[in-house]
Every structure is written in C-alpha cells, then in structure tokens.
Amino acid sequence: MKLGDFELTAVRDGLFRLDGGSMFGVVPRANWEKQKPPDERNRINLALNVLLVRTPDAILVLEAGMGEKVLGKGIDLYDLRQEEPLPAKLEALGVRPEDVDFVILSHLHLDHCGWSTRKEGDAWVPTFPRARYLLQSREWEAAQKPDLRSRPSYDPRNFSALEQSGLLALVDGDTQVVPGVKLRHTGGHTAGHQVTYLESGGERLVFLGDLVPTFAHLRTNWHMAWDLFPLEVMERKERMLQEALRSGDLLFFTHEDTAAFARLASDDKGGLLALPIE
Ligand SMILES: [Zn+2]
C-alpha cells in the first residue's frame, strides 16, 4: 500500500489466541463475544501483525511478532499458528535482515518483540544486524526489573542481546526517526508504551501498538485487563482516535485478525467504526 512516498506492507507473524476475558477486562463476555467469538477454552483469535515501511530514507520494521521462542506447551496454550519465519517473509518481499535500518518496538511484551532476536547456536543474536532498535527508555527499564504482574510478559531472550550488540537506541518521549516517521510516547498499556506516526505526501498513518489492539477495542472503555494504567489508555485512545477520525488517518492494528489496516467512520450511535482496507 502507498502512503505518499512510503511503501507499506503488512506482514503477519502468524495467529494466536488469548483468553477473551484478559483481552476485554471488565467488559462482560455477553458483550464482547458478539464481536470476537471465543473458542471452547474462552480464547479469541488474534493476529501478530508487523508493518514493513520503505521510505526514501530508510527501511523500517514496526513490531517484531512472537518469534520462535514459544515452544511445546506454549504453542498449545496460545494456539500459535506460524507458517514461515518472519525473516523469510521479509526476504520474499525483497528485504534481507541486513537491509533493515530501524526496528521500532511499541513495548517489550513477548508478542511484540519476538523476532528482535533469533537463535544462533546456543545464543540469541539480533535478527537485524545493522538495525537500530528504537524503544522508550522507560519501557527498557520496566523490562529489566518487571513488576510482579508484568514478569511473565517479558522474555529477556527477546532483548538482552540488543544491548550487548550496541543496537539498542533508547528514546525519551516524542522523537523523529527519519523524515515522516515519528514516535509518540503514550504510556497506558505499559509506562513506556509508544505509538508511531507515519506521514508522507499529506497522508498519515497511526501505528497503534497495544493501545488499540483490535477493531473491538475502538470503544473507549473496551480495553485489555493487561493494561497497567487503564485510565491513561482510555484518555489517550479517545484523543488519538478522535484526531484520526477528523484527519482521515489510516490506522494499523497489531492484533486484529481480519485486516491490519483500517480507516475510521462514525456509527449512527456516535461511536467509532473500523472500515477495513484489504
Ligand atoms: Zn502488550
């Protein structure tokens, strides 16, 4: 897909499932099950959507999927379905690991940064050997000493090697990466969560990360039980989505299984509706 001078490609690191209750917090199942029907184990289907961005200045990968660290029981627990490794999918699109200039991570939960590293012998090494890996320093700090609640969501094998190899590029707050690519700190889901804005030729895309993981999460008070700061999520989400509706922004959803790209419209009850773009 074109966004001004940028070429955008959604690449999927597979599908998985998580408990529907954990994805919708206090929203009753009777409400969410109409939008996201659960399986017999109460799990809803989710995608691991990664965005490849080619600008005149750089090649960027936004988010890095689940990777190859979930094995055995984990595959059953998450019903993880990956066909081909993400690097092979990128190569098929003409992008070799060494071609990637930047990897932007919204945060370091294990379903967002899995392909940051890959296995070489017994060690985990950066998958993209030349890339600078961009994330908020608050997220990095939280991942080094996770609170009790967040500990299972952080797998150091996904990120320790980034620091050792000198590829880690920590930022504080809002930052421009290359012309037309801006990081915006949001907090909410985690204290260091960030989103990315892409802008070219008068068009704009918002990469929402885990602030709005699926179309069903467009409603302000439908948010994940995983969110560490729910009120912050609701407030930031409301502001960003209203701005996106007004500006006609394109949106990218990391966990929506029906389509990664959408635009917004108002429904007849004053709520927001996703218009998927194939
Ligand atoms: Zn997360």
PDB file of C-alpha atoms and ligand atoms in Angstrom:
ATOM      1  CA  MET A   1       0.000   0.000   0.000  1.00  0.00           C
ATOM      2  CA  LYS A   2       1.211   3.543  -0.761  1.00  0.00           C
ATOM      3  CA  LEU A   3       1.251   6.375   1.774  1.00  0.00           C
ATOM      4  CA  GLY A   4       2.642   9.313  -0.184  1.00  0.00           C
ATOM      5  CA  ASP A   5       6.234   8.292  -0.984  1.00  0.00           C
ATOM      6  CA  PHE A   6       6.192   5.460   1.550  1.00  0.00           C
ATOM      7  CA  GLU A   7       5.528   1.829   0.654  1.00  0.00           C
ATOM      8  CA  LEU A   8       3.701  -0.034   3.435  1.00  0.00           C
ATOM      9  CA  THR A   9       3.300  -3.801   3.698  1.00  0.00           C
ATOM     10  CA  ALA A  10       1.535  -5.706   6.457  1.00  0.00           C
ATOM     11  CA  VAL A  11       3.393  -8.924   7.281  1.00  0.00           C
ATOM     12  CA  ARG A  12       1.847 -11.443   9.653  1.00  0.00           C
ATOM     13  CA  ASP A  13       3.941 -13.460  12.107  1.00  0.00           C
ATOM     14  CA  GLY A  14       1.038 -15.862  12.461  1.00  0.00           C
ATOM     15  CA  LEU A  15      -2.121 -16.125  14.519  1.00  0.00           C
ATOM     16  CA  PHE A  16      -2.643 -16.959  18.180  1.00  0.00           C
ATOM     17  CA  ARG A  17      -5.310 -16.939  20.860  1.00  0.00           C
ATOM     18  CA  LEU A  18      -5.637 -15.311  24.250  1.00  0.00           C
ATOM     19  CA  ASP A  19      -8.352 -15.570  26.873  1.00  0.00           C
ATOM     20  CA  GLY A  20     -11.181 -13.241  25.875  1.00  0.00           C
ATOM     21  CA  GLY A  21     -11.574 -12.024  29.455  1.00  0.00           C
ATOM     22  CA  SER A  22      -7.941 -10.925  29.528  1.00  0.00           C
ATOM     23  CA  MET A  23      -8.451  -9.009  26.275  1.00  0.00           C
ATOM     24  CA  PHE A  24     -11.524  -7.076  27.456  1.00  0.00           C
ATOM     25  CA  GLY A  25     -11.037  -6.548  31.212  1.00  0.00           C
ATOM     26  CA  VAL A  26     -14.310  -5.667  32.927  1.00  0.00           C
ATOM     27  CA  VAL A  27     -16.429  -5.819  29.752  1.00  0.00           C
ATOM     28  CA  PRO A  28     -18.884  -8.753  30.169  1.00  0.00           C
ATOM     29  CA  ARG A  29     -18.423 -11.707  27.816  1.00  0.00           C
ATOM     30  CA  ALA A  30     -22.059 -11.319  26.779  1.00  0.00           C
ATOM     31  CA  ASN A  31     -20.996  -8.072  25.099  1.00  0.00           C
ATOM     32  CA  TRP A  32     -17.592  -8.902  23.591  1.00  0.00           C
ATOM     33  CA  GLU A  33     -18.444 -12.391  22.362  1.00  0.00           C
ATOM     34  CA  LYS A  34     -20.628 -10.922  19.630  1.00  0.00           C
ATOM     35  CA  GLN A  35     -17.592  -9.176  18.142  1.00  0.00           C
ATOM     36  CA  LYS A  36     -14.918 -11.735  18.985  1.00  0.00           C
ATOM     37  CA  PRO A  37     -16.473 -15.218  19.361  1.00  0.00           C
ATOM     38  CA  PRO A  38     -14.385 -17.309  21.795  1.00  0.00           C
ATOM     39  CA  ASP A  39     -13.411 -20.976  21.299  1.00  0.00           C
ATOM     40  CA  GLU A  40     -14.299 -23.728  23.802  1.00  0.00           C
ATOM     41  CA  ARG A  41     -11.404 -22.592  26.025  1.00  0.00           C
ATOM     42  CA  ASN A  42     -12.707 -18.985  26.055  1.00  0.00           C
ATOM     43  CA  ARG A  43      -9.894 -17.803  23.775  1.00  0.00           C
ATOM     44  CA  ILE A  44     -10.309 -15.301  20.944  1.00  0.00           C
ATOM     45  CA  ASN A  45      -8.377 -15.319  17.698  1.00  0.00           C
ATOM     46  CA  LEU A  46      -5.693 -12.656  17.299  1.00  0.00           C
ATOM     47  CA  ALA A  47      -3.045 -11.817  14.735  1.00  0.00           C
ATOM     48  CA  LEU A  48       0.609 -10.850  15.080  1.00  0.00           C
ATOM     49  CA  ASN A  49       0.720  -8.020  12.559  1.00  0.00           C
ATOM     50  CA  VAL A  50       4.062  -6.462  11.677  1.00  0.00           C
ATOM     51  CA  LEU A  51       4.422  -3.406   9.425  1.00  0.00           C
ATOM     52  CA  LEU A  52       7.214  -3.110   6.860  1.00  0.00           C
ATOM     53  CA  VAL A  53       7.821   0.518   5.865  1.00  0.00           C
ATOM     54  CA  ARG A  54      10.019   1.589   2.967  1.00  0.00           C
ATOM     55  CA  THR A  55      10.631   5.347   2.851  1.00  0.00           C
ATOM     56  CA  PRO A  56      13.046   7.182   0.515  1.00  0.00           C
ATOM     57  CA  ASP A  57      15.411   7.367   3.523  1.00  0.00           C
ATOM     58  CA  ALA A  58      15.154   4.050   5.320  1.00  0.00           C
ATOM     59  CA  ILE A  59      13.678   0.589   5.706  1.00  0.00           C
ATOM     60  CA  LEU A  60      11.802   0.135   8.957  1.00  0.00           C
ATOM     61  CA  VAL A  61      10.106  -2.794  10.666  1.00  0.00           C
ATOM     62  CA  LEU A  62       7.399  -1.850  13.181  1.00  0.00           C
ATOM     63  CA  GLU A  63       6.908  -4.520  15.848  1.00  0.00           C
ATOM     64  CA  ALA A  64       8.532  -7.951  15.679  1.00  0.00           C
ATOM     65  CA  GLY A  65       5.789 -10.520  16.330  1.00  0.00           C
ATOM     66  CA  MET A  66       6.066 -13.565  18.594  1.00  0.00           C
ATOM     67  CA  GLY A  67       9.288 -15.006  17.145  1.00  0.00           C
ATOM     68  CA  GLU A  68      10.476 -18.585  17.597  1.00  0.00           C
ATOM     69  CA  LYS A  69      10.751 -18.873  21.376  1.00  0.00           C
ATOM     70  CA  VAL A  70       7.288 -20.195  22.173  1.00  0.00           C
ATOM     71  CA  LEU A  71       7.513 -23.993  22.061  1.00  0.00           C
ATOM     72  CA  GLY A  72       5.690 -27.129  23.287  1.00  0.00           C
ATOM     73  CA  LYS A  73       3.010 -26.297  25.864  1.00  0.00           C
ATOM     74  CA  GLY A  74       3.153 -22.621  24.919  1.00  0.00           C
ATOM     75  CA  ILE A  75       2.076 -23.425  21.370  1.00  0.00           C
ATOM     76  CA  ASP A  76      -0.958 -25.248  22.728  1.00  0.00           C
ATOM     77  CA  LEU A  77      -1.717 -22.555  25.320  1.00  0.00           C
ATOM     78  CA  TYR A  78      -1.646 -19.787  22.705  1.00  0.00           C
ATOM     79  CA  ASP A  79      -2.765 -21.993  19.796  1.00  0.00           C
ATOM     80  CA  LEU A  80       0.146 -20.376  17.972  1.00  0.00           C
ATOM     81  CA  ARG A  81      -0.014 -20.798  14.205  1.00  0.00           C
ATOM     82  CA  GLN A  82       3.046 -19.558  12.309  1.00  0.00           C
ATOM     83  CA  GLU A  83       3.672 -20.760   8.777  1.00  0.00           C
ATOM     84  CA  GLU A  84       7.056 -19.323   7.982  1.00  0.00           C
ATOM     85  CA  PRO A  85       9.623 -17.335   9.993  1.00  0.00           C
ATOM     86  CA  LEU A  86       9.191 -13.562   9.724  1.00  0.00           C
ATOM     87  CA  PRO A  87      12.701 -13.010   8.232  1.00  0.00           C
ATOM     88  CA  ALA A  88      11.795 -15.401   5.376  1.00  0.00           C
ATOM     89  CA  LYS A  89       8.585 -13.469   4.752  1.00  0.00           C
ATOM     90  CA  LEU A  90      10.527 -10.209   4.606  1.00  0.00           C
ATOM     91  CA  GLU A  91      13.089 -11.758   2.240  1.00  0.00           C
ATOM     92  CA  ALA A  92      10.265 -12.804  -0.066  1.00  0.00           C
ATOM     93  CA  LEU A  93       9.356  -9.091  -0.178  1.00  0.00           C
ATOM     94  CA  GLY A  94      12.932  -8.206  -1.150  1.00  0.00           C
ATOM     95  CA  VAL A  95      14.136  -7.169   2.323  1.00  0.00           C
ATOM     96  CA  ARG A  96      17.086  -9.075   3.791  1.00  0.00           C
ATOM     97  CA  PRO A  97      17.763  -8.803   7.549  1.00  0.00           C
ATOM     98  CA  GLU A  98      20.836  -6.608   6.896  1.00  0.00           C
ATOM     99  CA  ASP A  99      18.740  -4.186   4.819  1.00  0.00           C
ATOM    100  CA  VAL A 100      16.637  -3.070   7.793  1.00  0.00           C
ATOM    101  CA  ASP A 101      17.706   0.305   9.234  1.00  0.00           C
ATOM    102  CA  PHE A 102      15.280   0.591  12.159  1.00  0.00           C
ATOM    103  CA  VAL A 103      13.129  -1.732  14.227  1.00  0.00           C
ATOM    104  CA  ILE A 104      10.503   0.187  16.194  1.00  0.00           C
ATOM    105  CA  LEU A 105       9.009  -1.607  19.189  1.00  0.00           C
ATOM    106  CA  SER A 106       5.849  -0.255  20.846  1.00  0.00           C
ATOM    107  CA  HIS A 107       6.871  -2.094  24.023  1.00  0.00           C
ATOM    108  CA  LEU A 108       8.702  -5.293  25.013  1.00  0.00           C
ATOM    109  CA  HIS A 109       5.879  -7.741  25.765  1.00  0.00           C
ATOM    110  CA  LEU A 110       6.787 -11.082  24.224  1.00  0.00           C
ATOM    111  CA  ASP A 111       4.171 -10.971  21.469  1.00  0.00           C
ATOM    112  CA  HIS A 112       5.617  -7.691  20.141  1.00  0.00           C
ATOM    113  CA  CYS A 113       9.379  -8.173  20.027  1.00  0.00           C
ATOM    114  CA  GLY A 114       9.855 -11.911  19.366  1.00  0.00           C
ATOM    115  CA  TRP A 115      11.817 -11.544  16.135  1.00  0.00           C
ATOM    116  CA  SER A 116      14.125  -8.900  17.596  1.00  0.00           C
ATOM    117  CA  THR A 117      16.455 -11.829  18.153  1.00  0.00           C
ATOM    118  CA  ARG A 118      16.964 -15.249  16.584  1.00  0.00           C
ATOM    119  CA  LYS A 119      18.846 -18.351  17.661  1.00  0.00           C
ATOM    120  CA  GLU A 120      22.443 -18.846  16.554  1.00  0.00           C
ATOM    121  CA  GLY A 121      23.914 -21.990  18.117  1.00  0.00           C
ATOM    122  CA  ASP A 122      23.056 -21.632  21.814  1.00  0.00           C
ATOM    123  CA  ALA A 123      22.863 -17.850  21.788  1.00  0.00           C
ATOM    124  CA  TRP A 124      20.205 -15.303  20.892  1.00  0.00           C
ATOM    125  CA  VAL A 125      21.510 -12.688  18.474  1.00  0.00           C
ATOM    126  CA  PRO A 126      19.865  -9.635  16.873  1.00  0.00           C
ATOM    127  CA  THR A 127      17.854 -10.733  13.811  1.00  0.00           C
ATOM    128  CA  PHE A 128      18.515  -7.438  12.008  1.00  0.00           C
ATOM    129  CA  PRO A 129      22.279  -6.993  12.405  1.00  0.00           C
ATOM    130  CA  ARG A 130      22.526  -3.371  11.208  1.00  0.00           C
ATOM    131  CA  ALA A 131      19.269  -2.023  12.582  1.00  0.00           C
ATOM    132  CA  ARG A 132      18.846   0.397  15.432  1.00  0.00           C
ATOM    133  CA  TYR A 133      16.141  -0.900  17.753  1.00  0.00           C
ATOM    134  CA  LEU A 134      14.028   2.007  18.966  1.00  0.00           C
ATOM    135  CA  LEU A 135      12.019   1.989  22.149  1.00  0.00           C
ATOM    136  CA  GLN A 136      11.289   4.256  25.091  1.00  0.00           C
ATOM    137  CA  SER A 137      13.857   4.114  27.877  1.00  0.00           C
ATOM    138  CA  ARG A 138      11.015   3.782  30.413  1.00  0.00           C
ATOM    139  CA  GLU A 139       9.980   0.557  28.685  1.00  0.00           C
ATOM    140  CA  TRP A 140      13.548  -0.723  28.760  1.00  0.00           C
ATOM    141  CA  GLU A 141      13.803  -0.004  32.497  1.00  0.00           C
ATOM    142  CA  ALA A 142      10.472  -1.729  33.199  1.00  0.00           C
ATOM    143  CA  ALA A 143      11.624  -4.809  31.274  1.00  0.00           C
ATOM    144  CA  GLN A 144      14.892  -5.011  33.248  1.00  0.00           C
ATOM    145  CA  LYS A 145      13.065  -5.144  36.593  1.00  0.00           C
ATOM    146  CA  PRO A 146       9.497  -6.122  35.793  1.00  0.00           C
ATOM    147  CA  ASP A 147       6.818  -5.723  38.440  1.00  0.00           C
ATOM    148  CA  LEU A 148       5.199  -8.973  39.614  1.00  0.00           C
ATOM    149  CA  ARG A 149       2.223  -8.530  37.307  1.00  0.00           C
ATOM    150  CA  SER A 150       4.318  -7.935  34.168  1.00  0.00           C
ATOM    151  CA  ARG A 151       7.062 -10.505  34.731  1.00  0.00           C
ATOM    152  CA  PRO A 152       5.518 -13.313  32.625  1.00  0.00           C
ATOM    153  CA  SER A 153       5.102 -10.879  29.696  1.00  0.00           C
ATOM    154  CA  TYR A 154       8.817 -10.065  29.403  1.00  0.00           C
ATOM    155  CA  ASP A 155      11.274 -12.625  27.995  1.00  0.00           C
ATOM    156  CA  PRO A 156      14.867 -11.317  28.255  1.00  0.00           C
ATOM    157  CA  ARG A 157      15.907 -13.577  25.352  1.00  0.00           C
ATOM    158  CA  ASN A 158      13.987 -11.116  23.159  1.00  0.00           C
ATOM    159  CA  PHE A 159      16.016  -8.062  24.109  1.00  0.00           C
ATOM    160  CA  SER A 160      19.171  -8.695  26.201  1.00  0.00           C
ATOM    161  CA  ALA A 161      21.309  -9.201  23.076  1.00  0.00           C
ATOM    162  CA  LEU A 162      20.248  -5.806  21.726  1.00  0.00           C
ATOM    163  CA  GLU A 163      22.098  -4.003  24.488  1.00  0.00           C
ATOM    164  CA  GLN A 164      25.159  -6.259  24.253  1.00  0.00           C
ATOM    165  CA  SER A 165      25.435  -5.691  20.499  1.00  0.00           C
ATOM    166  CA  GLY A 166      25.105  -1.907  20.804  1.00  0.00           C
ATOM    167  CA  LEU A 167      21.994  -1.826  18.597  1.00  0.00           C
ATOM    168  CA  LEU A 168      19.658  -0.593  21.300  1.00  0.00           C
ATOM    169  CA  ALA A 169      18.520   3.000  20.725  1.00  0.00           C
ATOM    170  CA  LEU A 170      16.547   4.274  23.695  1.00  0.00           C
ATOM    171  CA  VAL A 171      14.490   7.430  23.327  1.00  0.00           C
ATOM    172  CA  ASP A 172      12.685   9.676  25.809  1.00  0.00           C
ATOM    173  CA  GLY A 173       9.294  10.962  24.764  1.00  0.00           C
ATOM    174  CA  ASP A 174       8.344  12.112  21.269  1.00  0.00           C
ATOM    175  CA  THR A 175      11.119  11.669  18.694  1.00  0.00           C
ATOM    176  CA  GLN A 176      11.579  11.871  14.919  1.00  0.00           C
ATOM    177  CA  VAL A 177      13.336   8.811  13.469  1.00  0.00           C
ATOM    178  CA  VAL A 178      13.691   9.817   9.795  1.00  0.00           C
ATOM    179  CA  PRO A 179      11.629  12.383   7.839  1.00  0.00           C
ATOM    180  CA  GLY A 180       7.962  11.410   8.163  1.00  0.00           C
ATOM    181  CA  VAL A 181       8.446   8.841  10.945  1.00  0.00           C
ATOM    182  CA  LYS A 182       7.703   9.989  14.493  1.00  0.00           C
ATOM    183  CA  LEU A 183       7.490   8.154  17.780  1.00  0.00           C
ATOM    184  CA  ARG A 184       4.953   9.303  20.331  1.00  0.00           C
ATOM    185  CA  HIS A 185       5.115   8.155  23.945  1.00  0.00           C
ATOM    186  CA  THR A 186       1.656   7.156  25.222  1.00  0.00           C
ATOM    187  CA  GLY A 187       2.074   5.103  28.392  1.00  0.00           C
ATOM    188  CA  GLY A 188      -1.194   3.383  29.324  1.00  0.00           C
ATOM    189  CA  HIS A 189      -0.668  -0.235  28.356  1.00  0.00           C
ATOM    190  CA  THR A 190       2.789  -0.046  29.971  1.00  0.00           C
ATOM    191  CA  ALA A 191       4.501   3.056  31.344  1.00  0.00           C
ATOM    192  CA  GLY A 192       6.840   3.148  28.342  1.00  0.00           C
ATOM    193  CA  HIS A 193       4.422   2.211  25.559  1.00  0.00           C
ATOM    194  CA  GLN A 194       4.792   4.213  22.319  1.00  0.00           C
ATOM    195  CA  VAL A 195       2.931   4.571  19.023  1.00  0.00           C
ATOM    196  CA  THR A 196       4.364   5.569  15.639  1.00  0.00           C
ATOM    197  CA  TYR A 197       3.068   8.211  13.220  1.00  0.00           C
ATOM    198  CA  LEU A 198       3.987   7.925   9.520  1.00  0.00           C
ATOM    199  CA  GLU A 199       3.434  10.953   7.315  1.00  0.00           C
ATOM    200  CA  SER A 200       4.118  11.392   3.605  1.00  0.00           C
ATOM    201  CA  GLY A 201       2.527  13.306   0.737  1.00  0.00           C
ATOM    202  CA  GLY A 202      -0.171  14.761   3.024  1.00  0.00           C
ATOM    203  CA  GLU A 203      -1.293  11.323   4.205  1.00  0.00           C
ATOM    204  CA  ARG A 204      -0.853   9.916   7.672  1.00  0.00           C
ATOM    205  CA  LEU A 205      -0.902   6.507   9.360  1.00  0.00           C
ATOM    206  CA  VAL A 206      -1.054   5.790  13.080  1.00  0.00           C
ATOM    207  CA  PHE A 207       0.544   2.554  14.267  1.00  0.00           C
ATOM    208  CA  LEU A 208      -1.454   1.913  17.433  1.00  0.00           C
ATOM    209  CA  GLY A 209       0.539  -0.844  19.161  1.00  0.00           C
ATOM    210  CA  ASP A 210      -1.325  -2.238  22.167  1.00  0.00           C
ATOM    211  CA  LEU A 211      -3.231   0.977  22.836  1.00  0.00           C
ATOM    212  CA  VAL A 212      -5.959  -0.265  20.438  1.00  0.00           C
ATOM    213  CA  PRO A 213      -5.097  -3.895  19.613  1.00  0.00           C
ATOM    214  CA  THR A 214      -8.207  -4.843  17.576  1.00  0.00           C
ATOM    215  CA  PHE A 215     -11.256  -3.209  15.975  1.00  0.00           C
ATOM    216  CA  ALA A 216     -13.286  -4.264  19.025  1.00  0.00           C
ATOM    217  CA  HIS A 217     -11.072  -2.042  21.189  1.00  0.00           C
ATOM    218  CA  LEU A 218     -12.133   1.162  19.431  1.00  0.00           C
ATOM    219  CA  ARG A 219     -14.706   1.761  22.187  1.00  0.00           C
ATOM    220  CA  THR A 220     -13.095   3.930  24.824  1.00  0.00           C
ATOM    221  CA  ASN A 221     -13.910   1.680  27.779  1.00  0.00           C
ATOM    222  CA  TRP A 222     -13.163  -1.623  26.000  1.00  0.00           C
ATOM    223  CA  HIS A 223      -9.550  -2.181  26.967  1.00  0.00           C
ATOM    224  CA  MET A 224      -7.361  -5.077  27.982  1.00  0.00           C
ATOM    225  CA  ALA A 225      -7.005  -6.478  31.503  1.00  0.00           C
ATOM    226  CA  TRP A 226      -3.274  -6.444  30.691  1.00  0.00           C
ATOM    227  CA  ASP A 227      -3.201  -2.631  30.708  1.00  0.00           C
ATOM    228  CA  LEU A 228      -1.216  -1.356  33.682  1.00  0.00           C
ATOM    229  CA  PHE A 229      -2.781   2.131  33.573  1.00  0.00           C
ATOM    230  CA  PRO A 230      -6.368   1.754  32.299  1.00  0.00           C
ATOM    231  CA  LEU A 231      -7.458   5.370  32.736  1.00  0.00           C
ATOM    232  CA  GLU A 232      -4.431   6.519  30.770  1.00  0.00           C
ATOM    233  CA  VAL A 233      -5.295   4.058  27.976  1.00  0.00           C
ATOM    234  CA  MET A 234      -8.869   5.373  27.760  1.00  0.00           C
ATOM    235  CA  GLU A 235      -7.820   9.002  27.766  1.00  0.00           C
ATOM    236  CA  ARG A 236      -5.015   8.662  25.169  1.00  0.00           C
ATOM    237  CA  LYS A 237      -7.071   6.361  22.968  1.00  0.00           C
ATOM    238  CA  GLU A 238     -10.059   8.702  22.931  1.00  0.00           C
ATOM    239  CA  ARG A 239      -7.898  11.669  21.941  1.00  0.00           C
ATOM    240  CA  MET A 240      -5.896   9.822  19.287  1.00  0.00           C
ATOM    241  CA  LEU A 241      -8.913   8.203  17.669  1.00  0.00           C
ATOM    242  CA  GLN A 242     -10.941  11.419  17.539  1.00  0.00           C
ATOM    243  CA  GLU A 243      -7.961  13.135  15.931  1.00  0.00           C
ATOM    244  CA  ALA A 244      -7.605  10.227  13.476  1.00  0.00           C
ATOM    245  CA  LEU A 245     -11.306  10.414  12.601  1.00  0.00           C
ATOM    246  CA  ARG A 246     -11.093  14.164  11.931  1.00  0.00           C
ATOM    247  CA  SER A 247      -7.892  13.879   9.874  1.00  0.00           C
ATOM    248  CA  GLY A 248      -8.925  10.753   7.958  1.00  0.00           C
ATOM    249  CA  ASP A 249      -5.809   8.924   9.183  1.00  0.00           C
ATOM    250  CA  LEU A 250      -5.086   5.390   8.190  1.00  0.00           C
ATOM    251  CA  LEU A 251      -4.735   3.072  11.208  1.00  0.00           C
ATOM    252  CA  PHE A 252      -2.669  -0.067  11.751  1.00  0.00           C
ATOM    253  CA  PHE A 253      -3.870  -2.682  14.261  1.00  0.00           C
ATOM    254  CA  THR A 254      -1.288  -5.152  15.637  1.00  0.00           C
ATOM    255  CA  HIS A 255      -3.693  -7.873  16.827  1.00  0.00           C
ATOM    256  CA  GLU A 256      -6.736  -7.625  14.528  1.00  0.00           C
ATOM    257  CA  ASP A 257      -7.109 -10.912  12.641  1.00  0.00           C
ATOM    258  CA  THR A 258      -9.496  -9.710   9.897  1.00  0.00           C
ATOM    259  CA  ALA A 259      -7.381  -6.844   8.465  1.00  0.00           C
ATOM    260  CA  ALA A 260      -4.350  -4.888   9.667  1.00  0.00           C
ATOM    261  CA  PHE A 261      -5.271  -1.544   8.028  1.00  0.00           C
ATOM    262  CA  ALA A 262      -8.462   0.457   8.509  1.00  0.00           C
ATOM    263  CA  ARG A 263      -9.893   3.951   8.446  1.00  0.00           C
ATOM    264  CA  LEU A 264     -12.444   5.260  10.926  1.00  0.00           C
ATOM    265  CA  ALA A 265     -16.027   6.288  10.473  1.00  0.00           C
ATOM    266  CA  SER A 266     -18.725   7.338  12.962  1.00  0.00           C
ATOM    267  CA  ASP A 267     -21.528   4.868  13.509  1.00  0.00           C
ATOM    268  CA  ASP A 268     -25.118   6.022  13.996  1.00  0.00           C
ATOM    269  CA  LYS A 269     -24.779   5.934  17.815  1.00  0.00           C
ATOM    270  CA  GLY A 270     -21.823   8.334  17.905  1.00  0.00           C
ATOM    271  CA  GLY A 271     -19.292   5.527  18.297  1.00  0.00           C
ATOM    272  CA  LEU A 272     -16.402   4.599  16.035  1.00  0.00           C
ATOM    273  CA  LEU A 273     -16.421   2.028  13.301  1.00  0.00           C
ATOM    274  CA  ALA A 274     -13.437   0.465  11.509  1.00  0.00           C
ATOM    275  CA  LEU A 275     -13.556   0.397   7.724  1.00  0.00           C
ATOM    276  CA  PRO A 276     -11.043  -2.351   6.917  1.00  0.00           C
ATOM    277  CA  ILE A 277      -8.706  -1.907   3.969  1.00  0.00           C
ATOM    278  CA  GLU A 278      -7.537  -5.091   2.282  1.00  0.00           C
TER     279      GLU A 278
HETATM  280 ZN    ZN B   1       1.373  -5.883  25.357  1.00  0.00          ZN
END
